CSV table of C-alpha atoms in Angstrom, one decimal:
chain,number,residue,atom,x,y,z
A,214,MET,CA,0.0,0.2,-0.1
A,215,THR,CA,1.1,3.5,-1.1
A,216,LYS,CA,3.3,4.9,2.1
A,217,LEU,CA,1.5,8.2,3.7
A,218,PRO,CA,3.2,10.7,5.6
A,219,SER,CA,2.1,9.5,9.5
A,220,HIS,CA,-1.2,10.3,11.1
A,221,THR,CA,-1.2,12.3,14.3
A,222,ASP,CA,-4.1,9.9,14.9
A,223,SER,CA,-1.7,6.3,14.7
A,224,SER,CA,-4.8,4.0,15.0
A,225,PHE,CA,-5.3,5.4,11.5
A,226,ASP,CA,-2.1,4.5,10.4
A,227,ALA,CA,-2.5,0.6,12.3
A,228,ASP,CA,-5.8,0.4,10.2
A,229,LEU,CA,-3.9,1.0,7.3
A,230,ASP,CA,-0.9,-1.4,8.2
A,231,ALA,CA,-3.9,-3.7,8.9
A,232,LEU,CA,-5.2,-3.2,5.6
A,233,ASN,CA,-1.7,-3.2,4.0
A,234,ALA,CA,-1.3,-7.1,5.5
A,235,LEU,CA,-4.4,-8.5,4.0
A,236,LEU,CA,-3.4,-6.9,0.6
A,237,ALA,CA,0.4,-8.0,0.6
A,238,GLU,CA,-1.0,-11.8,1.3
A,239,MET,CA,-3.3,-11.8,-1.2
A,240,GLY,CA,-0.6,-10.4,-3.7
A,241,THR,CA,1.7,-13.3,-2.6
A,242,LEU,CA,-1.2,-15.4,-3.4
A,243,ALA,CA,-2.0,-14.5,-6.7
A,244,LEU,CA,1.6,-14.2,-7.7
A,245,GLY,CA,2.2,-17.7,-6.4
A,246,MET,CA,-1.0,-19.0,-8.5
A,247,LEU,CA,0.5,-17.4,-11.5
A,248,ALA,CA,3.7,-19.3,-11.3
A,249,ASP,CA,1.9,-22.4,-10.4
A,250,SER,CA,-0.6,-22.4,-13.2
A,251,ALA,CA,2.3,-21.4,-15.6
A,252,LEU,CA,4.0,-24.5,-14.2
A,253,LEU,CA,0.9,-26.6,-14.5
A,254,LEU,CA,1.1,-25.9,-18.2
A,255,GLN,CA,4.6,-27.5,-18.8
A,256,ALA,CA,3.8,-30.7,-16.5
A,257,PRO,CA,0.1,-30.7,-15.5
A,258,ASP,CA,-0.9,-32.6,-12.3
A,259,MET,CA,-4.3,-33.0,-10.7
A,260,ALA,CA,-2.7,-32.6,-7.3
A,261,GLY,CA,-1.3,-29.1,-8.4
A,262,ILE,CA,-4.7,-28.1,-9.8
A,263,ASP,CA,-6.1,-28.9,-7.0
A,264,ALA,CA,-4.2,-27.1,-4.6
A,265,LEU,CA,-4.6,-24.0,-6.7
A,266,ILE,CA,-8.1,-24.5,-6.5
A,267,ALA,CA,-7.7,-24.1,-2.5
A,268,THR,CA,-5.7,-21.0,-3.1
A,269,ASP,CA,-8.4,-19.3,-5.1
A,270,ARG,CA,-10.8,-19.6,-2.3
A,271,ARG,CA,-8.5,-18.7,0.4
A,272,LEU,CA,-8.3,-15.7,-2.0
A,273,ASP,CA,-11.9,-15.3,-2.1
A,274,THR,CA,-11.9,-15.3,1.6
A,275,LEU,CA,-9.6,-12.4,1.9
A,276,ARG,CA,-11.1,-10.2,-0.7
A,277,ASP,CA,-13.9,-10.3,1.6
A,278,SER,CA,-11.7,-9.4,4.5
A,279,VAL,CA,-10.4,-6.3,2.7
A,280,GLU,CA,-13.9,-5.1,1.8
A,281,ASP,CA,-15.0,-5.4,5.8
A,282,HIS,CA,-12.0,-3.8,6.9
A,283,ALA,CA,-11.8,-0.8,4.4
A,284,VAL,CA,-15.7,-0.2,5.0
A,285,ARG,CA,-15.2,0.0,9.0
A,286,VAL,CA,-12.2,2.3,8.4
A,287,ILE,CA,-14.3,4.4,6.6
A,288,ALA,CA,-17.1,4.6,9.0
A,289,ARG,CA,-14.7,4.9,12.0
A,290,ARG,CA,-12.1,7.3,10.9
A,291,GLN,CA,-14.3,9.3,7.9
A,292,PRO,CA,-10.8,9.7,6.0
A,293,VAL,CA,-10.7,12.4,3.4
A,294,ALA,CA,-8.5,13.0,0.3
A,295,ASN,CA,-5.2,11.0,0.1
A,296,ASP,CA,-6.4,8.8,3.3
A,297,LEU,CA,-10.0,7.9,1.9
A,298,ARG,CA,-8.0,7.0,-1.8
A,299,THR,CA,-6.1,4.8,-0.1
A,300,VAL,CA,-8.6,2.7,1.8
A,301,VAL,CA,-10.9,2.8,-1.6
A,302,ALA,CA,-7.7,1.2,-3.6
A,303,ALA,CA,-7.2,-1.3,-1.1
A,304,MET,CA,-11.0,-2.7,-2.0
A,305,ARG,CA,-10.5,-1.8,-5.7
A,306,ILE,CA,-6.9,-3.9,-5.9
A,307,ALA,CA,-8.8,-6.7,-3.8
A,308,THR,CA,-11.4,-7.1,-6.1
A,309,THR,CA,-8.9,-7.1,-8.9
A,310,LEU,CA,-6.6,-9.6,-7.0
A,311,GLU,CA,-9.9,-11.7,-6.8
A,312,ARG,CA,-10.3,-11.7,-10.3
A,313,VAL,CA,-6.6,-12.8,-11.1
A,314,GLY,CA,-7.1,-15.8,-8.7
A,315,ASP,CA,-9.9,-17.0,-11.1
A,316,LEU,CA,-8.4,-16.6,-14.3
A,317,ALA,CA,-5.2,-18.3,-12.6
A,318,LYS,CA,-7.4,-21.2,-11.6
A,319,ASN,CA,-9.1,-21.1,-15.2
A,320,VAL,CA,-5.7,-21.8,-16.9
A,321,ALA,CA,-4.5,-24.4,-14.6
A,322,LYS,CA,-7.8,-26.3,-14.9
A,323,ARG,CA,-7.2,-26.3,-18.7
A,324,SER,CA,-3.7,-27.3,-18.0
A,325,ALA,CA,-5.2,-31.1,-17.2
A,326,GLN,CA,-6.6,-31.2,-20.8
A,327,LEU,CA,-3.3,-30.5,-22.7
A,328,ASP,CA,-1.5,-33.0,-21.7
A,329,GLY,CA,-0.4,-35.2,-24.4
A,330,SER,CA,-3.5,-33.6,-26.5
A,331,GLY,CA,-1.2,-33.1,-29.4
A,332,ALA,CA,-1.8,-29.0,-28.7
A,333,PRO,CA,1.6,-28.1,-30.6
A,334,ARG,CA,4.7,-27.7,-28.0
A,335,GLU,CA,6.0,-23.8,-29.2
A,336,ALA,CA,2.4,-23.0,-28.6
A,337,LEU,CA,2.2,-24.5,-25.2
A,338,GLN,CA,5.5,-22.4,-24.2
A,339,ALA,CA,4.0,-19.2,-25.6
A,340,ALA,CA,1.0,-19.6,-23.6
A,341,ARG,CA,3.2,-20.4,-20.9
A,342,ARG,CA,5.6,-17.2,-21.2
A,343,MET,CA,2.3,-15.2,-21.4
A,344,VAL,CA,1.3,-16.1,-18.2
A,345,LEU,CA,4.8,-15.6,-16.7
A,346,ARG,CA,5.1,-12.4,-18.1
A,347,ALA,CA,1.4,-11.2,-16.9
A,348,ARG,CA,2.9,-12.4,-13.5
A,349,ASP,CA,5.8,-10.4,-14.0
A,350,ASP,CA,3.5,-7.4,-14.8
A,351,LEU,CA,1.6,-7.7,-11.8
A,352,GLN,CA,4.4,-8.0,-9.5
A,353,LEU,CA,5.9,-4.7,-10.8
A,354,ALA,CA,2.4,-3.3,-10.6
A,355,LEU,CA,2.0,-4.3,-6.6
A,356,ARG,CA,5.3,-3.0,-6.0
A,357,ALA,CA,4.6,0.4,-7.4
A,358,HIS,CA,1.5,0.2,-4.8
A,359,GLU,CA,3.6,-0.7,-2.1
A,360,THR,CA,6.2,1.8,-2.5
A,361,GLY,CA,3.9,4.7,-4.3
A,362,ASP,CA,6.6,4.7,-7.6
A,363,ILE,CA,4.0,6.6,-10.0
A,364,GLY,CA,7.0,6.1,-12.6
A,365,LEU,CA,6.7,2.2,-12.4
A,366,ALA,CA,2.9,2.6,-12.2
A,367,GLU,CA,2.9,4.0,-15.3
A,368,LYS,CA,5.5,1.7,-16.9
A,369,VAL,CA,3.6,-1.1,-16.3
A,370,TRP,CA,0.6,0.6,-17.5
A,371,ARG,CA,2.2,1.5,-20.9
A,372,SER,CA,4.1,-2.0,-21.2
A,373,ASP,CA,0.9,-3.7,-21.7
A,374,THR,CA,1.0,-3.6,-25.6
A,375,ASP,CA,3.5,-6.1,-25.2
A,376,LEU,CA,1.3,-8.9,-23.9
A,377,ASP,CA,-1.6,-7.9,-26.6
A,378,GLY,CA,1.3,-8.6,-29.3
A,379,MET,CA,2.1,-11.8,-28.1
A,380,LEU,CA,-1.9,-13.1,-28.2
A,381,ASN,CA,-2.0,-11.7,-31.5
A,382,SER,CA,1.0,-14.1,-32.9
A,383,LEU,CA,-0.2,-16.9,-30.6
A,384,PHE,CA,-3.7,-16.8,-32.0
A,385,ARG,CA,-2.3,-16.7,-35.5
A,386,GLU,CA,-0.2,-19.6,-35.1
A,387,LEU,CA,-2.7,-21.8,-33.2
A,388,LEU,CA,-6.0,-20.9,-36.2
A,389,THR,CA,-3.2,-21.9,-38.6
A,390,HIS,CA,-2.3,-25.0,-36.6
A,391,MET,CA,-5.9,-26.1,-36.2
A,392,ALA,CA,-6.7,-25.6,-40.0
A,393,GLU,CA,-3.7,-27.9,-40.9
A,394,ASN,CA,-4.8,-30.5,-37.7
A,395,PRO,CA,-8.0,-30.9,-37.3
A,396,ARG,CA,-8.1,-33.6,-34.6
A,397,ALA,CA,-6.0,-30.6,-32.4
A,398,ILE,CA,-8.8,-28.4,-32.7
A,399,THR,CA,-9.9,-29.2,-29.2
A,400,ALA,CA,-6.4,-29.0,-27.2
A,401,CYS,CA,-5.6,-25.7,-28.9
A,402,THR,CA,-9.2,-24.1,-28.2
A,403,HIS,CA,-7.6,-24.9,-24.7
A,404,LEU,CA,-4.4,-22.8,-25.6
A,405,LEU,CA,-6.3,-20.0,-26.7
A,406,PHE,CA,-8.4,-19.4,-23.7
A,407,CYS,CA,-5.4,-20.0,-21.8
A,408,ALA,CA,-3.7,-17.0,-23.8
A,409,LYS,CA,-6.9,-15.0,-23.4
A,410,ASN,CA,-6.6,-15.3,-19.6
A,411,ALA,CA,-3.2,-14.2,-19.6
A,412,GLU,CA,-3.7,-11.3,-21.3
A,413,ARG,CA,-6.6,-10.3,-19.1
A,414,ILE,CA,-4.6,-10.9,-16.3
A,415,GLY,CA,-2.2,-8.3,-17.8
A,416,ASP,CA,-5.0,-5.8,-18.3
A,417,HIS,CA,-5.9,-6.4,-14.4
A,418,ALA,CA,-1.9,-5.5,-13.7
A,419,THR,CA,-2.6,-2.3,-15.5
A,420,ALA,CA,-5.7,-1.5,-13.6
A,421,VAL,CA,-3.5,-1.7,-10.2
A,422,ALA,CA,-1.3,0.5,-11.9
A,423,GLU,CA,-4.0,3.0,-12.8
A,424,THR,CA,-5.0,2.9,-9.3
A,425,VAL,CA,-1.1,3.5,-7.6
A,426,SER,CA,-2.2,7.0,-10.1
A,427,TYR,CA,-5.4,7.3,-8.4
A,428,VAL,CA,-3.9,7.0,-5.0
A,429,VAL,CA,-0.8,9.2,-5.7
A,430,THR,CA,-2.4,12.1,-8.1
A,431,GLY,CA,-5.9,11.5,-7.4
A,432,THR,CA,-6.3,11.4,-11.4
A,433,ALA,CA,-5.9,8.8,-14.0
A,434,PHE,CA,-3.0,8.4,-16.3
A,435,THR,CA,-3.7,10.7,-19.6
A,436,GLY,CA,-4.4,9.6,-22.6
A,437,ASP,CA,-5.8,6.3,-23.8
A,438,ARG,CA,-4.1,3.3,-22.6
A,439,PRO,CA,-2.0,1.9,-25.7
A,440,LYS,CA,-3.8,-0.8,-26.5
A,441,LEU,CA,-3.8,-3.1,-29.3
A,442,ASP,CA,-7.6,-3.1,-29.6
A,443,THR,CA,-8.6,-4.6,-33.0
A,444,VAL,CA,-11.9,-6.6,-33.4
A,445,ALA,CA,-9.7,-9.3,-35.1
A,446,PRO,CA,-9.9,-12.8,-33.7
A,447,GLU,CA,-7.3,-11.5,-30.8
A,448,GLY,CA,-10.2,-9.1,-29.6
B,112,MET,CA,-32.2,-1.6,-4.1
B,113,THR,CA,-33.5,-3.8,-1.6
B,114,LYS,CA,-36.5,-1.6,0.0
B,115,LEU,CA,-35.9,-0.6,3.7
B,116,PRO,CA,-37.9,0.2,6.2
B,117,SER,CA,-37.9,3.9,6.5
B,118,HIS,CA,-35.1,5.8,8.9
B,119,THR,CA,-35.7,8.5,11.2
B,120,ASP,CA,-32.9,10.3,9.5
B,121,SER,CA,-34.6,10.8,5.9
B,122,SER,CA,-31.1,12.3,4.7
B,123,PHE,CA,-30.1,8.7,4.9
B,124,ASP,CA,-33.1,7.7,2.8
B,125,ALA,CA,-32.4,10.3,0.5
B,126,ASP,CA,-28.7,9.1,0.3
B,127,LEU,CA,-29.8,5.6,-0.5
B,128,ASP,CA,-32.3,7.0,-3.0
B,129,ALA,CA,-29.4,8.5,-4.9
B,130,LEU,CA,-27.6,5.7,-4.8
B,131,ASN,CA,-30.7,3.6,-5.9
B,132,ALA,CA,-30.9,6.2,-8.8
B,133,LEU,CA,-27.4,5.5,-10.2
B,134,LEU,CA,-27.5,1.5,-9.7
B,135,ALA,CA,-31.1,1.5,-11.4
B,136,GLU,CA,-29.4,3.9,-14.5
B,137,MET,CA,-26.7,1.4,-14.6
B,138,GLY,CA,-28.6,-1.5,-14.8
B,139,THR,CA,-30.9,-0.1,-17.7
B,140,LEU,CA,-27.6,0.7,-19.9
B,141,ALA,CA,-26.3,-2.8,-19.1
B,142,LEU,CA,-29.6,-4.3,-20.2
B,143,GLY,CA,-30.2,-2.4,-23.3
B,144,MET,CA,-26.1,-3.3,-24.4
B,145,LEU,CA,-26.9,-7.0,-24.1
B,146,ALA,CA,-30.1,-6.8,-26.1
B,147,ASP,CA,-28.2,-4.8,-28.8
B,148,SER,CA,-25.2,-6.8,-28.9
B,149,ALA,CA,-27.7,-9.6,-29.5
B,150,LEU,CA,-29.0,-7.6,-32.3
B,151,LEU,CA,-25.6,-7.2,-33.6
B,152,LEU,CA,-24.9,-11.0,-33.6
B,153,GLN,CA,-27.9,-10.9,-35.8
B,154,ALA,CA,-27.1,-7.8,-38.0
B,155,PRO,CA,-24.0,-6.8,-37.6
B,156,ASP,CA,-23.4,-3.0,-38.1
B,157,MET,CA,-20.6,-0.6,-37.2
B,158,ALA,CA,-22.8,2.6,-36.0
B,159,GLY,CA,-24.3,0.1,-33.7
B,160,ILE,CA,-20.9,-1.0,-32.5
B,161,ASP,CA,-19.5,2.8,-32.0
B,162,ALA,CA,-22.8,3.6,-29.6
B,163,LEU,CA,-22.4,0.5,-28.0
B,164,ILE,CA,-19.0,1.4,-26.8
B,165,ALA,CA,-20.1,4.9,-25.9
B,166,THR,CA,-22.7,3.1,-23.9
B,167,ASP,CA,-19.9,1.4,-22.1
B,168,ARG,CA,-17.9,4.3,-21.2
B,169,ARG,CA,-21.0,6.0,-19.6
B,170,LEU,CA,-21.2,2.6,-17.5
B,171,ASP,CA,-17.7,2.9,-16.2
B,172,THR,CA,-17.8,6.7,-15.1
B,173,LEU,CA,-21.7,5.6,-13.4
B,174,ARG,CA,-19.4,2.8,-11.7
B,175,ASP,CA,-16.9,5.4,-10.2
B,176,SER,CA,-20.0,7.4,-9.3
B,177,VAL,CA,-21.5,4.9,-7.1
B,178,GLU,CA,-18.3,4.2,-5.3
B,179,ASP,CA,-17.6,7.6,-4.7
B,180,HIS,CA,-21.3,8.4,-3.4
B,181,ALA,CA,-21.3,5.2,-1.3
B,182,VAL,CA,-18.2,6.1,0.4
B,183,ARG,CA,-19.1,9.2,1.0
B,184,VAL,CA,-22.6,8.0,2.8
B,185,ILE,CA,-20.3,5.6,4.7
B,186,ALA,CA,-18.1,8.2,6.2
B,187,ARG,CA,-21.0,10.4,6.9
B,188,ARG,CA,-23.7,8.1,8.3
B,189,GLN,CA,-21.5,5.5,9.7
B,190,PRO,CA,-24.3,3.0,8.6
B,191,VAL,CA,-24.3,-0.4,10.5
B,192,ALA,CA,-26.2,-4.0,10.1
B,193,ASN,CA,-28.6,-3.7,7.2
B,194,ASP,CA,-27.6,-0.4,5.9
B,195,LEU,CA,-24.2,-0.9,5.8
B,196,ARG,CA,-25.0,-4.5,4.0
B,197,THR,CA,-27.2,-2.2,1.6
B,198,VAL,CA,-24.3,0.1,0.6
B,199,VAL,CA,-21.8,-2.3,0.5
B,200,ALA,CA,-24.2,-4.4,-2.1
B,201,ALA,CA,-24.4,-1.1,-4.0
B,202,MET,CA,-20.9,-0.8,-5.0
B,203,ARG,CA,-20.4,-4.7,-5.3
B,204,ILE,CA,-23.6,-4.5,-7.8
B,205,ALA,CA,-22.1,-1.5,-9.6
B,206,THR,CA,-18.4,-3.7,-10.1
B,207,THR,CA,-20.6,-6.3,-11.6
B,208,LEU,CA,-22.7,-4.4,-14.2
B,209,GLU,CA,-19.2,-2.5,-15.4
B,210,ARG,CA,-17.9,-5.9,-15.9
B,211,VAL,CA,-20.7,-7.0,-17.6
B,212,GLY,CA,-21.0,-3.8,-20.3
B,213,ASP,CA,-16.8,-4.9,-21.0
B,214,LEU,CA,-18.2,-7.9,-22.1
B,215,ALA,CA,-21.6,-6.9,-23.9
B,216,LYS,CA,-18.7,-4.8,-26.0
B,217,ASN,CA,-16.8,-7.6,-26.6
B,218,VAL,CA,-19.5,-9.3,-28.3
B,219,ALA,CA,-20.3,-6.5,-30.4
B,220,LYS,CA,-16.6,-5.9,-31.5
B,221,ARG,CA,-16.8,-9.7,-32.9
B,222,SER,CA,-19.8,-9.3,-34.5
B,223,ALA,CA,-18.1,-7.2,-37.1
B,224,GLN,CA,-16.3,-10.3,-37.8
B,225,LEU,CA,-18.7,-12.8,-38.1
B,226,ASP,CA,-20.9,-11.0,-40.9
B,227,GLY,CA,-20.3,-13.1,-44.0
B,228,SER,CA,-17.9,-15.0,-42.3
B,229,GLY,CA,-18.9,-18.9,-42.7
B,230,ALA,CA,-20.2,-18.8,-39.2
B,231,PRO,CA,-22.7,-21.6,-39.1
B,232,ARG,CA,-26.1,-20.0,-38.7
B,233,GLU,CA,-27.5,-22.2,-36.1
B,234,ALA,CA,-24.4,-21.6,-34.1
B,235,LEU,CA,-25.2,-17.7,-34.5
B,236,GLN,CA,-28.7,-18.3,-33.5
B,237,ALA,CA,-27.6,-20.0,-30.5
B,238,ALA,CA,-24.8,-17.7,-29.7
B,239,ARG,CA,-27.8,-14.7,-29.7
B,240,ARG,CA,-30.0,-16.9,-27.6
B,241,MET,CA,-27.3,-17.3,-24.9
B,242,VAL,CA,-26.8,-13.7,-24.6
B,243,LEU,CA,-30.5,-12.8,-24.3
B,244,ARG,CA,-31.1,-15.7,-21.5
B,245,ALA,CA,-28.2,-14.0,-19.8
B,246,ARG,CA,-29.7,-10.6,-20.5
B,247,ASP,CA,-33.1,-12.1,-18.9
B,248,ASP,CA,-31.0,-13.6,-15.7
B,249,LEU,CA,-29.5,-10.5,-15.2
B,250,GLN,CA,-32.8,-8.6,-15.2
B,251,LEU,CA,-34.3,-11.0,-12.8
B,252,ALA,CA,-31.7,-11.0,-10.3
B,253,LEU,CA,-31.4,-6.7,-10.7
B,254,ARG,CA,-35.6,-7.2,-10.1
B,255,ALA,CA,-34.7,-9.4,-7.2
B,256,HIS,CA,-32.4,-6.2,-5.4
B,257,GLU,CA,-34.7,-3.9,-6.1
B,258,THR,CA,-37.5,-5.6,-4.4
B,259,GLY,CA,-35.7,-7.5,-2.0
B,260,ASP,CA,-37.0,-10.7,-3.3
B,261,ILE,CA,-35.0,-13.8,-1.8
B,262,GLY,CA,-37.2,-16.3,-3.7
B,263,LEU,CA,-36.6,-14.9,-6.9
B,264,ALA,CA,-32.7,-14.4,-6.1
B,265,GLU,CA,-32.3,-17.9,-5.2
B,266,LYS,CA,-34.2,-18.9,-8.1
B,267,VAL,CA,-31.7,-17.1,-10.7
B,268,TRP,CA,-28.9,-18.2,-8.5
B,269,ARG,CA,-30.2,-21.9,-9.0
B,270,SER,CA,-30.7,-21.5,-12.8
B,271,ASP,CA,-27.5,-20.4,-14.1
B,272,THR,CA,-26.8,-24.1,-15.2
B,273,ASP,CA,-28.8,-23.9,-18.3
B,274,LEU,CA,-26.5,-21.3,-19.7
B,275,ASP,CA,-23.6,-23.8,-18.5
B,276,GLY,CA,-25.3,-26.3,-20.4
B,277,MET,CA,-26.3,-24.2,-23.8
B,278,LEU,CA,-22.5,-23.5,-23.8
B,279,ASN,CA,-21.2,-26.9,-23.4
B,280,SER,CA,-23.9,-27.6,-26.4
B,281,LEU,CA,-22.6,-25.1,-28.6
B,282,PHE,CA,-18.9,-25.7,-28.2
B,283,ARG,CA,-19.2,-29.0,-29.1
B,284,GLU,CA,-21.1,-28.0,-32.2
B,285,LEU,CA,-18.5,-25.5,-33.0
B,286,LEU,CA,-15.5,-28.0,-32.8
B,287,THR,CA,-17.4,-30.4,-34.8
B,288,HIS,CA,-18.0,-27.6,-37.5
B,289,MET,CA,-14.2,-26.1,-37.3
B,290,ALA,CA,-12.9,-29.8,-37.6
B,291,GLU,CA,-14.9,-30.4,-41.0
B,292,ASN,CA,-14.6,-26.6,-42.3
B,293,PRO,CA,-11.1,-25.4,-41.7
B,294,ARG,CA,-11.8,-22.6,-43.4
B,295,ALA,CA,-14.5,-21.3,-40.6
B,296,ILE,CA,-12.1,-21.8,-37.8
B,297,THR,CA,-11.7,-18.0,-37.2
B,298,ALA,CA,-15.2,-17.3,-37.0
B,299,CYS,CA,-16.0,-20.0,-34.9
B,300,THR,CA,-13.2,-19.1,-32.5
B,301,HIS,CA,-15.0,-15.2,-32.4
B,302,LEU,CA,-18.4,-17.2,-31.8
B,303,LEU,CA,-16.6,-19.5,-28.9
B,304,PHE,CA,-15.6,-16.4,-27.2
B,305,CYS,CA,-18.9,-14.6,-27.6
B,306,ALA,CA,-20.8,-17.8,-26.3
B,307,LYS,CA,-18.1,-18.2,-23.2
B,308,ASN,CA,-18.8,-14.0,-22.7
B,309,ALA,CA,-22.6,-14.8,-22.7
B,310,GLU,CA,-21.7,-17.8,-19.9
B,311,ARG,CA,-19.6,-14.9,-18.2
B,312,ILE,CA,-22.7,-12.6,-18.0
B,313,GLY,CA,-24.5,-15.4,-16.3
B,314,ASP,CA,-22.1,-15.8,-13.5
B,315,HIS,CA,-22.4,-11.8,-13.1
B,316,ALA,CA,-26.5,-12.3,-12.6
B,317,THR,CA,-25.8,-15.1,-10.5
B,318,ALA,CA,-23.3,-12.8,-8.3
B,319,VAL,CA,-26.4,-9.8,-8.4
B,320,ALA,CA,-28.4,-12.8,-6.9
B,321,GLU,CA,-25.9,-14.0,-4.2
B,322,THR,CA,-25.7,-10.1,-3.2
B,323,VAL,CA,-29.1,-9.8,-2.9
B,324,SER,CA,-28.9,-12.8,-0.5
B,325,TYR,CA,-25.8,-11.0,1.6
B,326,VAL,CA,-28.3,-7.8,1.9
B,327,VAL,CA,-31.8,-9.6,3.3
B,328,THR,CA,-30.0,-12.6,5.2
B,329,GLY,CA,-26.2,-11.5,5.9
B,330,THR,CA,-25.3,-14.7,4.2
B,331,ALA,CA,-24.6,-16.3,1.4
B,332,PHE,CA,-26.9,-18.7,-0.3
B,333,THR,CA,-26.0,-22.2,1.5
B,334,GLY,CA,-24.3,-25.2,-0.6
B,335,ASP,CA,-22.2,-24.9,-3.5
B,336,ARG,CA,-23.7,-23.1,-6.2
B,337,PRO,CA,-25.1,-25.6,-8.7
B,338,LYS,CA,-22.7,-25.0,-11.8
B,339,LEU,CA,-21.6,-27.7,-14.4
B,340,ASP,CA,-17.8,-27.2,-13.6
B,341,THR,CA,-16.1,-29.5,-15.6
B,342,VAL,CA,-12.3,-29.2,-17.1
B,343,ALA,CA,-13.9,-30.0,-20.6
B,344,PRO,CA,-13.2,-27.3,-23.6
B,345,GLU,CA,-16.2,-25.6,-22.4
B,346,GLY,CA,-14.9,-25.2,-18.7
């Protein structure tokens, strides 16, 4: 959570620390789920998938805790300006991390269908790289939030087009492979959805970056977010 | 918004009415976007797509207004119990409707790629029916929220498996069609994503239904939500 100057009311700082701790735990779990789901794409394993599903439930519970805690802080302390934005941002980021968990879980579940399915190995690797790249983006965005580093946040916000490009290129590859290998269509469809999920996780990383801008400056980054936003199959 | 007994503090009622009005406007826009995106699947049209993109922006702005307003109400009135849950629920539903708008926009954008694309007409119709069914589910869930009708909310919550079944059946149909008509693979991929989006909109309708339970009873519906949750391609 963005560091604020200390308050004369130190109990408000304690409230923020508690919110901070919940968010940090959520961040660690979400990043771990992304690393694990990337690993599962490489080496599917039912026990690993079950573990990831359990972690996702924990993430849902933590999201509710952040919301409960944030609402109590707003009611009790009636924060304004930067303090209020900090608390609202915690709720937003918790919601985002909960959605990231859902997407990571979905990738993990699909991995079970990819083992020995005839999905092209290079495409599997490309999907795995996308998940790891989305993980890295999310890690940087969370770090920007923790340290209030607006420059780092803007960097994450601007780099999301890389994942869009990776998605477009993988989609083209998969569509070609499907046309030439009709028996691989089901497996390739799973990979299409895994890649799309990774791209959406990247969008969530930029949403965290936008929240950092909201906390620090009170406004969004200026200009439209750079985005390879086409109506192509990749859209 | 769920009707509450009048408060001695009538300014709190006025605050709830204002939140109520914002949510009602969001609901009307989201339901309209779903009807329009279903129509676009039948008859793609660039002006219609542009209009839908503009509506999605308005939905984003309204979501921010709901959040701002809810946070101010919590700070000023320090509501507890049912009152607090009502305000928190408004924030949750606003977030859900904003996500529904994103999904409707995505369906609309894909419709431009489906015109004369060789996508099988029956599959197009099936995807259209899924979007309309998701719209109906959302409408019922919003009505349950407005009237505090927990029975209606539970009905929506339990009926989501219908959309899951429609998705599974359409996926099977599309995968078969792709295997037999490699030139239709790109178009069918668009339809796969449209159908998946409709199913996710159905999930959002059940999320609204769950929020009604949270407001009225303070707890979630009991038991796992009935869900055809497999690791099949449809997952």
